[in-house]
CSV table of C-alpha atoms (C1' of nucleotides) in Angstrom, one decimal:
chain,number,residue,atom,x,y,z
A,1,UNK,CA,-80.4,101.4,-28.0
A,2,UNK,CA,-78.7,104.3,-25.6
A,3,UNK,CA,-81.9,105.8,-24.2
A,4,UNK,CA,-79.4,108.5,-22.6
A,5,UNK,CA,-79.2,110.0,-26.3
A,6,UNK,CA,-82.5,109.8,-27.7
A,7,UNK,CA,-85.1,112.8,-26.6
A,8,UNK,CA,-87.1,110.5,-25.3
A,9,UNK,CA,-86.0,108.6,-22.6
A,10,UNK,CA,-88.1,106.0,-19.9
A,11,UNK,CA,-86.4,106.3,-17.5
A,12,UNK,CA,-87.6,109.6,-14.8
A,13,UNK,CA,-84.5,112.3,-14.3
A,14,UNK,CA,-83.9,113.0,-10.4
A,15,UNK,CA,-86.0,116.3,-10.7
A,16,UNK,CA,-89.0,114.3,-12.2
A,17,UNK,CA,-88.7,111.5,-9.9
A,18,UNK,CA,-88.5,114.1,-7.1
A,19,UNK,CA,-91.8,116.1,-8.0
A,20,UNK,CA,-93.3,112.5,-8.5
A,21,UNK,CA,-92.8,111.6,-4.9
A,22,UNK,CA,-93.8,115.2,-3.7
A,23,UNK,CA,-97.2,114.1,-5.3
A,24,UNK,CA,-97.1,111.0,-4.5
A,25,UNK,CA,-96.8,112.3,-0.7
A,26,UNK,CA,-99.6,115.1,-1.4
A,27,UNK,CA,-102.3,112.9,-3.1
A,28,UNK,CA,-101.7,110.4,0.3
A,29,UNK,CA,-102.8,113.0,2.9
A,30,UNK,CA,-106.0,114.2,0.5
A,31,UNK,CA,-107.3,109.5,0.3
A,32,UNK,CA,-106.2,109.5,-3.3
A,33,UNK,CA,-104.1,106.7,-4.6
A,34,UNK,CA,-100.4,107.0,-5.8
A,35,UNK,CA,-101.1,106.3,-9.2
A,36,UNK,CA,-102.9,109.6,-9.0
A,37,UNK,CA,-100.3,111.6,-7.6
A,38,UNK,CA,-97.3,109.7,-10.3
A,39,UNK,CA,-99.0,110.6,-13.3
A,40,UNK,CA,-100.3,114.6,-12.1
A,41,UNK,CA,-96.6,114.9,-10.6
A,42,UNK,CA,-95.1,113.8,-14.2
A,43,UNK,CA,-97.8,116.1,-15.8
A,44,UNK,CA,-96.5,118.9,-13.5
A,45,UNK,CA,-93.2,118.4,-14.2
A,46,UNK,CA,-93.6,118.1,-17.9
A,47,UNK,CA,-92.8,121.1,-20.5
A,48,UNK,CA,-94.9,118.7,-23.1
A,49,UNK,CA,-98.7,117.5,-22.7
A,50,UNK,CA,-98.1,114.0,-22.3
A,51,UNK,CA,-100.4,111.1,-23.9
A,52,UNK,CA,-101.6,107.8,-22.0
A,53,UNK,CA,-99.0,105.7,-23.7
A,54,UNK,CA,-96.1,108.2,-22.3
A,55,UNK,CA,-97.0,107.8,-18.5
A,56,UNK,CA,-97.3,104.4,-18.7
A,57,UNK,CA,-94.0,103.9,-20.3
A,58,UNK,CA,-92.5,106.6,-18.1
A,59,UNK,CA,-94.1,106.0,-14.7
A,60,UNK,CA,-94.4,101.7,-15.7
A,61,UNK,CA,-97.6,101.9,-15.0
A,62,UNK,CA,-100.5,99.7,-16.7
A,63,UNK,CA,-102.7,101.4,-19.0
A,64,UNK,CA,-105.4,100.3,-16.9
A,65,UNK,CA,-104.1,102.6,-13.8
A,66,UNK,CA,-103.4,105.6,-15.8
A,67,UNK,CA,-106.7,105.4,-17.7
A,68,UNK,CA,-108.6,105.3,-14.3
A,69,UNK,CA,-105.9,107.8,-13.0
A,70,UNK,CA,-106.7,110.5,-15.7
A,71,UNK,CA,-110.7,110.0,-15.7
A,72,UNK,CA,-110.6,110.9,-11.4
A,73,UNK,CA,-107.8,113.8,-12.5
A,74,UNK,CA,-110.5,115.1,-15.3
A,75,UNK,CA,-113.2,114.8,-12.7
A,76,UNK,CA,-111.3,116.8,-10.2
A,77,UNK,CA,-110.4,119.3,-12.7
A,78,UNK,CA,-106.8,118.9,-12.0
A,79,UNK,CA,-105.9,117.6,-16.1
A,80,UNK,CA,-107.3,118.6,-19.8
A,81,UNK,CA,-106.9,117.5,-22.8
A,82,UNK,CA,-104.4,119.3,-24.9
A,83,UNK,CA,-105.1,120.9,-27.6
A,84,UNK,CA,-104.3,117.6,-29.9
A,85,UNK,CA,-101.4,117.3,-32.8
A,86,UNK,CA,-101.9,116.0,-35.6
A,87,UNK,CA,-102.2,112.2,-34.0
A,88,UNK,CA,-104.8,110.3,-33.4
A,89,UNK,CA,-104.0,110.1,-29.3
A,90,UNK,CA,-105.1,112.8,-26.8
A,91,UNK,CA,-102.6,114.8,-25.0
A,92,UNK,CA,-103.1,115.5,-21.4
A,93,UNK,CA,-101.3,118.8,-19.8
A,94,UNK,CA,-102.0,119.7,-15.4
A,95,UNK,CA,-104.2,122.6,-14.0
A,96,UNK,CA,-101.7,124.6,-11.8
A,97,UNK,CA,-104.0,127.0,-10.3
A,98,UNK,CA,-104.5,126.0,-6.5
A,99,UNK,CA,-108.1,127.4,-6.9
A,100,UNK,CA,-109.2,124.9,-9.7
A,101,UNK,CA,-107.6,122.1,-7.6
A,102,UNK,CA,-109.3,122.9,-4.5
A,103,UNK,CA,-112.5,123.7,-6.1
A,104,UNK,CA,-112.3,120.3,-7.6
A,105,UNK,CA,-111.2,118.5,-4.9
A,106,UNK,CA,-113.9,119.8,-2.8
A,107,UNK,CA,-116.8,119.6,-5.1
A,108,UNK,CA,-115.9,115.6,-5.8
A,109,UNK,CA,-114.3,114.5,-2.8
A,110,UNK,CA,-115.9,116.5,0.3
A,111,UNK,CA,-119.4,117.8,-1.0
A,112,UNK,CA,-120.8,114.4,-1.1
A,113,UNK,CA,-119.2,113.4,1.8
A,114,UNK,CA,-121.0,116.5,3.8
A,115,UNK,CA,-124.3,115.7,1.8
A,116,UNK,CA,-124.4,111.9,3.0
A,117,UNK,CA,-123.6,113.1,5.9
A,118,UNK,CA,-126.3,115.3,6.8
A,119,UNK,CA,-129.3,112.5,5.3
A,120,UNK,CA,-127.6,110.1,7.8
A,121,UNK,CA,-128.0,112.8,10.8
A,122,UNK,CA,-131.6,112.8,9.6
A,123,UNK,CA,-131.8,109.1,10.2
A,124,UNK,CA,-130.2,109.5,13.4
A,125,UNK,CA,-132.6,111.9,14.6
A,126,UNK,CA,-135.8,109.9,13.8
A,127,UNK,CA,-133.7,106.9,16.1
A,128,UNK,CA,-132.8,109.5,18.9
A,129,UNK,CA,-136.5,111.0,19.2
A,130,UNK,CA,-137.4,106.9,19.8
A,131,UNK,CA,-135.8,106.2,22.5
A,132,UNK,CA,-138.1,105.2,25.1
A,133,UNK,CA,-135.8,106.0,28.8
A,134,UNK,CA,-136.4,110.1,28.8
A,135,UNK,CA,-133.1,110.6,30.0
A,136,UNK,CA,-131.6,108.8,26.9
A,137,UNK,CA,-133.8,110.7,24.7
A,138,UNK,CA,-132.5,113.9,25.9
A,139,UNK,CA,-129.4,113.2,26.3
A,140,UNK,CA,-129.1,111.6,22.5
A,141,UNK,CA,-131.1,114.7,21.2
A,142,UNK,CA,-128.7,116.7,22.8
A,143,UNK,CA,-125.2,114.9,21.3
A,144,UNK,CA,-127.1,114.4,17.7
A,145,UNK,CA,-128.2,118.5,17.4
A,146,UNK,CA,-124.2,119.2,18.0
A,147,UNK,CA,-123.3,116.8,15.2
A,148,UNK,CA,-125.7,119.1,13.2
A,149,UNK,CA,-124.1,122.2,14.0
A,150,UNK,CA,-120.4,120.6,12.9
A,151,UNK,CA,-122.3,119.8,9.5
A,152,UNK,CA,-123.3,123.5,9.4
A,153,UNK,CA,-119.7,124.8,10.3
A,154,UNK,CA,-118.1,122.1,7.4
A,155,UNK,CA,-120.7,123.7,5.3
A,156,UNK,CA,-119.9,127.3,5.9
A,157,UNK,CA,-116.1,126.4,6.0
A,158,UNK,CA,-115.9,125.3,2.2
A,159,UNK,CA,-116.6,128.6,0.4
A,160,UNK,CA,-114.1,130.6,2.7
A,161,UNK,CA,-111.4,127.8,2.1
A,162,UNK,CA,-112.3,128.3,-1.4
A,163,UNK,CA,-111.8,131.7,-1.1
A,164,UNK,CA,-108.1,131.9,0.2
A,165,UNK,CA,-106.7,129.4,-2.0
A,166,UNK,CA,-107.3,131.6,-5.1
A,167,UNK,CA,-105.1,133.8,-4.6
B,1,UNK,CA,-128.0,84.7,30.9
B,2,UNK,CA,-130.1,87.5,29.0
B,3,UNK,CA,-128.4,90.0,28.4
B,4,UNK,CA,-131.4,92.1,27.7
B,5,UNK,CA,-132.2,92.2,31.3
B,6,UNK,CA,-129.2,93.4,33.0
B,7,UNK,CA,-127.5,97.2,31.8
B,8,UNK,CA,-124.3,96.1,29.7
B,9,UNK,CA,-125.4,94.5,26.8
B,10,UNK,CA,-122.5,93.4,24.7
B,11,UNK,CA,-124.8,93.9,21.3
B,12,UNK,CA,-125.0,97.8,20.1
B,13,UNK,CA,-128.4,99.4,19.9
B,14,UNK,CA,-130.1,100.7,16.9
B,15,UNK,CA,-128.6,104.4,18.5
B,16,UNK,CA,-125.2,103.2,19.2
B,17,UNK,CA,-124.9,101.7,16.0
B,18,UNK,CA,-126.3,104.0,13.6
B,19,UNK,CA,-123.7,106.7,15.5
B,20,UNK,CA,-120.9,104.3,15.4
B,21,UNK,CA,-121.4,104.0,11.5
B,22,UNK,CA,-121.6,107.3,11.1
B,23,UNK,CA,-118.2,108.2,12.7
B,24,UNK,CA,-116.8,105.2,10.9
B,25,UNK,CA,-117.6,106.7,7.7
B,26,UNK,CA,-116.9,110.1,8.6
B,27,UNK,CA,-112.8,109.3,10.0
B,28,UNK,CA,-112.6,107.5,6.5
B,29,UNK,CA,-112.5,110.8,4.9
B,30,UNK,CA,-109.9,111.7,7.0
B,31,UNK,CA,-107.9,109.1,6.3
B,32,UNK,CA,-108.2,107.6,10.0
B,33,UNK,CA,-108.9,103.4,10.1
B,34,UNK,CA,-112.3,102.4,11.2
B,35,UNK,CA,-111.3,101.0,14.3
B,36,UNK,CA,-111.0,105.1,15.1
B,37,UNK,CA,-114.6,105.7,14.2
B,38,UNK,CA,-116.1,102.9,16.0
B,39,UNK,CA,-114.3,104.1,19.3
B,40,UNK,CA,-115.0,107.2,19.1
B,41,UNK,CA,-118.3,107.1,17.9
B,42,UNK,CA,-119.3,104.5,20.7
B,43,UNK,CA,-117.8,106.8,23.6
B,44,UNK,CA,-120.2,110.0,21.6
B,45,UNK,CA,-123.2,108.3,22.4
B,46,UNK,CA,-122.6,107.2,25.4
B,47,UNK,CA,-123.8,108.9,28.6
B,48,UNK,CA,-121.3,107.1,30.7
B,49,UNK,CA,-117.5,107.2,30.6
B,50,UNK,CA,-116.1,103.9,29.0
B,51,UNK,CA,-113.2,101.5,29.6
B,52,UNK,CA,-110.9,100.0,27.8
B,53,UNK,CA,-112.9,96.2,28.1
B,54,UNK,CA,-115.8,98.5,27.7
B,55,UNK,CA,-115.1,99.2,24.1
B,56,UNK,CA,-113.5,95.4,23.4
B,57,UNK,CA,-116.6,93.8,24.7
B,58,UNK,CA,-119.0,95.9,22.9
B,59,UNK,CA,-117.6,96.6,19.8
B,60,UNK,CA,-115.9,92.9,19.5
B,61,UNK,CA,-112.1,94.1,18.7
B,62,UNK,CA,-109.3,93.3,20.3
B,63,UNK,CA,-107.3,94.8,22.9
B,64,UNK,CA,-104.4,95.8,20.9
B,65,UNK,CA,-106.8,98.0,18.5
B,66,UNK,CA,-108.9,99.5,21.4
B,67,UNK,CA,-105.1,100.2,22.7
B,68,UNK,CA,-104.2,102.0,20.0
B,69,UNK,CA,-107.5,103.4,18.7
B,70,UNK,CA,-107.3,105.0,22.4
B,71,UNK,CA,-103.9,106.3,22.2
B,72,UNK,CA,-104.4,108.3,18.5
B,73,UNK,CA,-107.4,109.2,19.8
B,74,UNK,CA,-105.9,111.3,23.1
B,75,UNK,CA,-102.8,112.7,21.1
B,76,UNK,CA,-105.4,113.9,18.9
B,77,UNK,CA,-107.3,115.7,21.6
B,78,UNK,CA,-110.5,113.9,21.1
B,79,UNK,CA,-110.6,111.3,23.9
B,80,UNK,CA,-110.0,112.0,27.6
B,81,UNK,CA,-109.3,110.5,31.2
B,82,UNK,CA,-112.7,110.4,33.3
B,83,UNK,CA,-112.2,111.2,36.7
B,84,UNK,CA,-111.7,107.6,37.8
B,85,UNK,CA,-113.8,105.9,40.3
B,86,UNK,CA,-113.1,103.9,43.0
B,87,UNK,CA,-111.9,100.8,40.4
B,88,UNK,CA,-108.6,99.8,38.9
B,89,UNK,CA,-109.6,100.5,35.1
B,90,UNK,CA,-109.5,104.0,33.4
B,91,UNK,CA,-112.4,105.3,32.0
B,92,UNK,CA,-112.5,107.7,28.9
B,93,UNK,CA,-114.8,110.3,27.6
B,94,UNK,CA,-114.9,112.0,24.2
B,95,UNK,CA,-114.2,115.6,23.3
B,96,UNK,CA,-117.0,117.1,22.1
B,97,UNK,CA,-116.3,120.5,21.0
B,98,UNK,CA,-115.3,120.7,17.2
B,99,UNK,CA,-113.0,123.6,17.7
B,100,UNK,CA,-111.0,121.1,19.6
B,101,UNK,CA,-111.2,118.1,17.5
B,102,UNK,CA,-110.1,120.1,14.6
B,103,UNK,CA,-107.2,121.4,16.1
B,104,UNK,CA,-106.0,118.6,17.4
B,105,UNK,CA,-106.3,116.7,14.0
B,106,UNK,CA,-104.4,119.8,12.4
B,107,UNK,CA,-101.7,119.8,14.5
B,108,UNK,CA,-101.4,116.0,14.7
B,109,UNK,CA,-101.8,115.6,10.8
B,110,UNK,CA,-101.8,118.4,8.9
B,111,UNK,CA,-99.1,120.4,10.3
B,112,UNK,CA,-96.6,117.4,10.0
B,113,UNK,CA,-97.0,117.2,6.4
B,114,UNK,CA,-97.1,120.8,5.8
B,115,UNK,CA,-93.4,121.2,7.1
B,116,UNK,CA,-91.9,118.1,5.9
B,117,UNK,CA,-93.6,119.6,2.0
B,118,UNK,CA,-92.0,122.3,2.6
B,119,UNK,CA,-88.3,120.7,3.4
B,120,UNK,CA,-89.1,118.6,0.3
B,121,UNK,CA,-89.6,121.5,-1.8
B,122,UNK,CA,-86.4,122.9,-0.8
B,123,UNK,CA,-84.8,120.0,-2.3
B,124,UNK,CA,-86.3,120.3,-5.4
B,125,UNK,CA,-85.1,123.7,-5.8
B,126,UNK,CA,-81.7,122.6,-5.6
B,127,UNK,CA,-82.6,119.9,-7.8
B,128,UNK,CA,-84.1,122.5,-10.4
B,129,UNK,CA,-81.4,125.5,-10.3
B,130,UNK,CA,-78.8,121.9,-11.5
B,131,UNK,CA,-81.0,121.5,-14.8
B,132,UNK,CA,-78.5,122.4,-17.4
B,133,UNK,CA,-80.6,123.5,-20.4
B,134,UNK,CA,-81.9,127.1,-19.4
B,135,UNK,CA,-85.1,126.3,-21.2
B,136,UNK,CA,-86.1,123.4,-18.7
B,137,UNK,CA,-84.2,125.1,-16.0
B,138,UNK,CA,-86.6,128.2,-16.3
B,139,UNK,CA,-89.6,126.3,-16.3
B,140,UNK,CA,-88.7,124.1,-13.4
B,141,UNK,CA,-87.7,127.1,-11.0
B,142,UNK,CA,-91.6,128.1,-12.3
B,143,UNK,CA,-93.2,125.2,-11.5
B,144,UNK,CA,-91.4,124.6,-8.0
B,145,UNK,CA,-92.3,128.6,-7.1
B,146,UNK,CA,-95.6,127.5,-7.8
B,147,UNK,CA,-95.4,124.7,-5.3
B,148,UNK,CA,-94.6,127.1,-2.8
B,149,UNK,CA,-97.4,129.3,-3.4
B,150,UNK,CA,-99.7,126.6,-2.7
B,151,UNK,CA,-97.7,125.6,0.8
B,152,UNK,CA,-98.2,129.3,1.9
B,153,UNK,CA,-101.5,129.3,1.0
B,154,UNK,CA,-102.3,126.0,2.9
B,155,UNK,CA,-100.4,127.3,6.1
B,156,UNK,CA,-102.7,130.7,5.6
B,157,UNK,CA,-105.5,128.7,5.4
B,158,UNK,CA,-105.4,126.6,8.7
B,159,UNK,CA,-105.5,129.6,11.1
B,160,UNK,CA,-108.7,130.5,9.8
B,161,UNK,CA,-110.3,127.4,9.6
B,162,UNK,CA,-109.5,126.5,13.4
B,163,UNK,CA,-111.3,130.3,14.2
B,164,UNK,CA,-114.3,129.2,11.5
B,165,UNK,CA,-114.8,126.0,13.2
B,166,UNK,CA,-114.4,127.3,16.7
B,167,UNK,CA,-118.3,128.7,16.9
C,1,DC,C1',-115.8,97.2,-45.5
C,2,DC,C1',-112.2,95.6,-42.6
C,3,DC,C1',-108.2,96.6,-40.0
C,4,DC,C1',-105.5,99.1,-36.6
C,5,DG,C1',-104.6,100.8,-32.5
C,6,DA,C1',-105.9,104.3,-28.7
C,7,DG,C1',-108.4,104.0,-24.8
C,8,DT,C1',-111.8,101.4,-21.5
C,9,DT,C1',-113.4,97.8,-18.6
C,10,DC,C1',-113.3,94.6,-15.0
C,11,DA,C1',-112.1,89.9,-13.0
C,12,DT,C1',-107.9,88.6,-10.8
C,13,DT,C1',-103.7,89.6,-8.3
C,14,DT,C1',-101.0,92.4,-5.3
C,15,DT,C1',-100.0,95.3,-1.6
C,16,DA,C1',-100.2,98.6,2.1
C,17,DG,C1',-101.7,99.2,6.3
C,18,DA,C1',-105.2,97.7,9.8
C,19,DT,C1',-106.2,94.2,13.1
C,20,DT,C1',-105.2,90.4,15.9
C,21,DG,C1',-103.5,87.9,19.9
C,22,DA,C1',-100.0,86.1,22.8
C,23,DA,C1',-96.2,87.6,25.4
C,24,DC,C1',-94.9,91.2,28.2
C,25,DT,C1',-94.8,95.3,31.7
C,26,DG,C1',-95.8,97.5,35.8
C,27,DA,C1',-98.5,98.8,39.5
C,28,DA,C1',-101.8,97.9,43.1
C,29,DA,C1',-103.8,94.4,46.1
C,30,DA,C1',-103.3,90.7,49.1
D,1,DT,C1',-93.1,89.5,48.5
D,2,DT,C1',-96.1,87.3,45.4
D,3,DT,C1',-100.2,87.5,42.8
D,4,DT,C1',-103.3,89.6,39.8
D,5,DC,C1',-104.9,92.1,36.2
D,6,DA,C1',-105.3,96.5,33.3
D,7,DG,C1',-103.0,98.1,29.6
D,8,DT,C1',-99.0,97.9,25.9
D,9,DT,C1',-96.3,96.0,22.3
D,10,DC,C1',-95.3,94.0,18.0
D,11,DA,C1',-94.6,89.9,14.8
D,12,DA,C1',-98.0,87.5,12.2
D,13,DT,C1',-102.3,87.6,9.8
D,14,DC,C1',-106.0,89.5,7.4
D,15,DT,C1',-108.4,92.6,4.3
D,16,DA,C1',-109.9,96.5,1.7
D,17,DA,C1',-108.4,99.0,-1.9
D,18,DA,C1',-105.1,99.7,-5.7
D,19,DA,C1',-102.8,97.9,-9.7
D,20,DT,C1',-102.6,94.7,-13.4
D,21,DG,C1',-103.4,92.9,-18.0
D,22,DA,C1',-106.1,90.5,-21.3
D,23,DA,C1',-110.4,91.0,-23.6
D,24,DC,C1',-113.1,94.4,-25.3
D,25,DT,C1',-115.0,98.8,-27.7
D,26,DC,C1',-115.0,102.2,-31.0
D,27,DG,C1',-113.7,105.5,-34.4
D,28,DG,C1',-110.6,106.8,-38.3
D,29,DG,C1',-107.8,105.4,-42.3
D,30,DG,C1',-106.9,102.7,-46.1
DNA sequence: CCCCGAGTTCATTTTAGATTGAACTGAAAA
DNA sequence: TTTTCAGTTCAATCTAAAATGAACTCGGGG
């Protein structure tokens, strides 16, 4: 069996294997594992929606890892289902647009992260206003009100960012 | 020996821990280890410079972390030499203005991976301009133009956020 | 109705990278 | 000059998170 001559191959040509680490290398610096970044790399690189069973022969992943890979890429917004052929398996094909990306990237990963955030200031505040030396008091107060004010700057930040990545 | 009484408890208060915690959490997002968080987050709260010892006593981690922790933590901007006082040891402060922190952490982490994308996607052009079939060669030289879309965008995008951040 | 197989789940295993700590450096004190 | 000690280094260890894979679910086809 000469997988050099059938259209199918399991192998990953240089070009795919190169796109594969560029994403491997991008979905590093945003937390995301490199499962994430092998399979939306292949996707990427792929003239054909691809189906479960393709990346993990492809990328020799388990189907485990490209199950959980594709449910966080449908979360972000960064995969869809293909329209589906006549088979019974789905068919998964990237988002390209940097907008949708960032949009979803931000809405899943940083949103929550900002919300939590601000509840835990909350909490803080209620400790700083108990502190019983007046000096400490004030000087906590002071330190917590700035962390407040980065919360508000992150907050105002987002939409803008959102802003100049679609285009 | 109770360490209640005397001014350098080894334990964390309610305050210093809740802040560490908080840091902690909030350098995971960035992708920084915790041992970043609690040093930083200690030296926040803090009305008093720290030392080295300092920060192994109270927060219970070796030397070799606090070492490092401290190091990352001045290339990045956000830690600084106290004017020492009369004693051997050197104290630090934290940076406290956001403007700065973010710029540091852009320069230090961002900006690195920006360029070396952008070397990368050089390589893949290369790499796509060699496909033979002019189909997949089309769509490949696509694809990577889209890639550098995105990188201009990002390196649009950081100049602006540094001057949103820095108010 | 039962079978088939695409896709999911999650307890276990693996791994990347964070932390440790003992040996080392260098500079100030004695 | 020697001693002392703050701080650094890095091989070894540990751990948190990712990947695995076998058991499972569920829907369509026969």
């Amino acid at each position: 069996m000469d997988e050099t001559l059938n259209g199918d191959p399991h192998e990953l040509d240089p070009l795919e294997s190169q796109v594969v680490d560029f994403f491997v290398d991008g979905v590093r610096v945003l937390g995301l594992p490199r499962s994430i970044g092998e399979i939306y790399g292949l996707l990427f690189i792929s003239q054909q929606p691809l189906s479960l069973d393709d990346l993990v022969r492809r990328l020799h992943m388990s189907k485990g890892s490209a199950s959980q890979g594709l449910r966080l890429l449908k979360s972000l917004g960064a995969v869809r289902e293909a329209a589906s052929g006549s088979d019974r398996r789905t068919y998964y094909e990237p988002a390209v647009e940097l907008k949708r990306l960032a949009g979803g990237f931000i809405r899943e990963q940083i949103r929550p992260h900002l919300e939590s955030g601000k509840s835990k200031i909350t909490r803080l505040s209620e400790t700083a206003v108990d502190q019983t030396d007046p000096e400490r008091r004030e000087f906590a107060v002071e330190r917590i009100s700035r962390l407040e004010t980065w919360m508000r700057s992150g907050g105002r930040v987002l939409p803008v960012l959102q802003k100049l990545l679609g285009q």
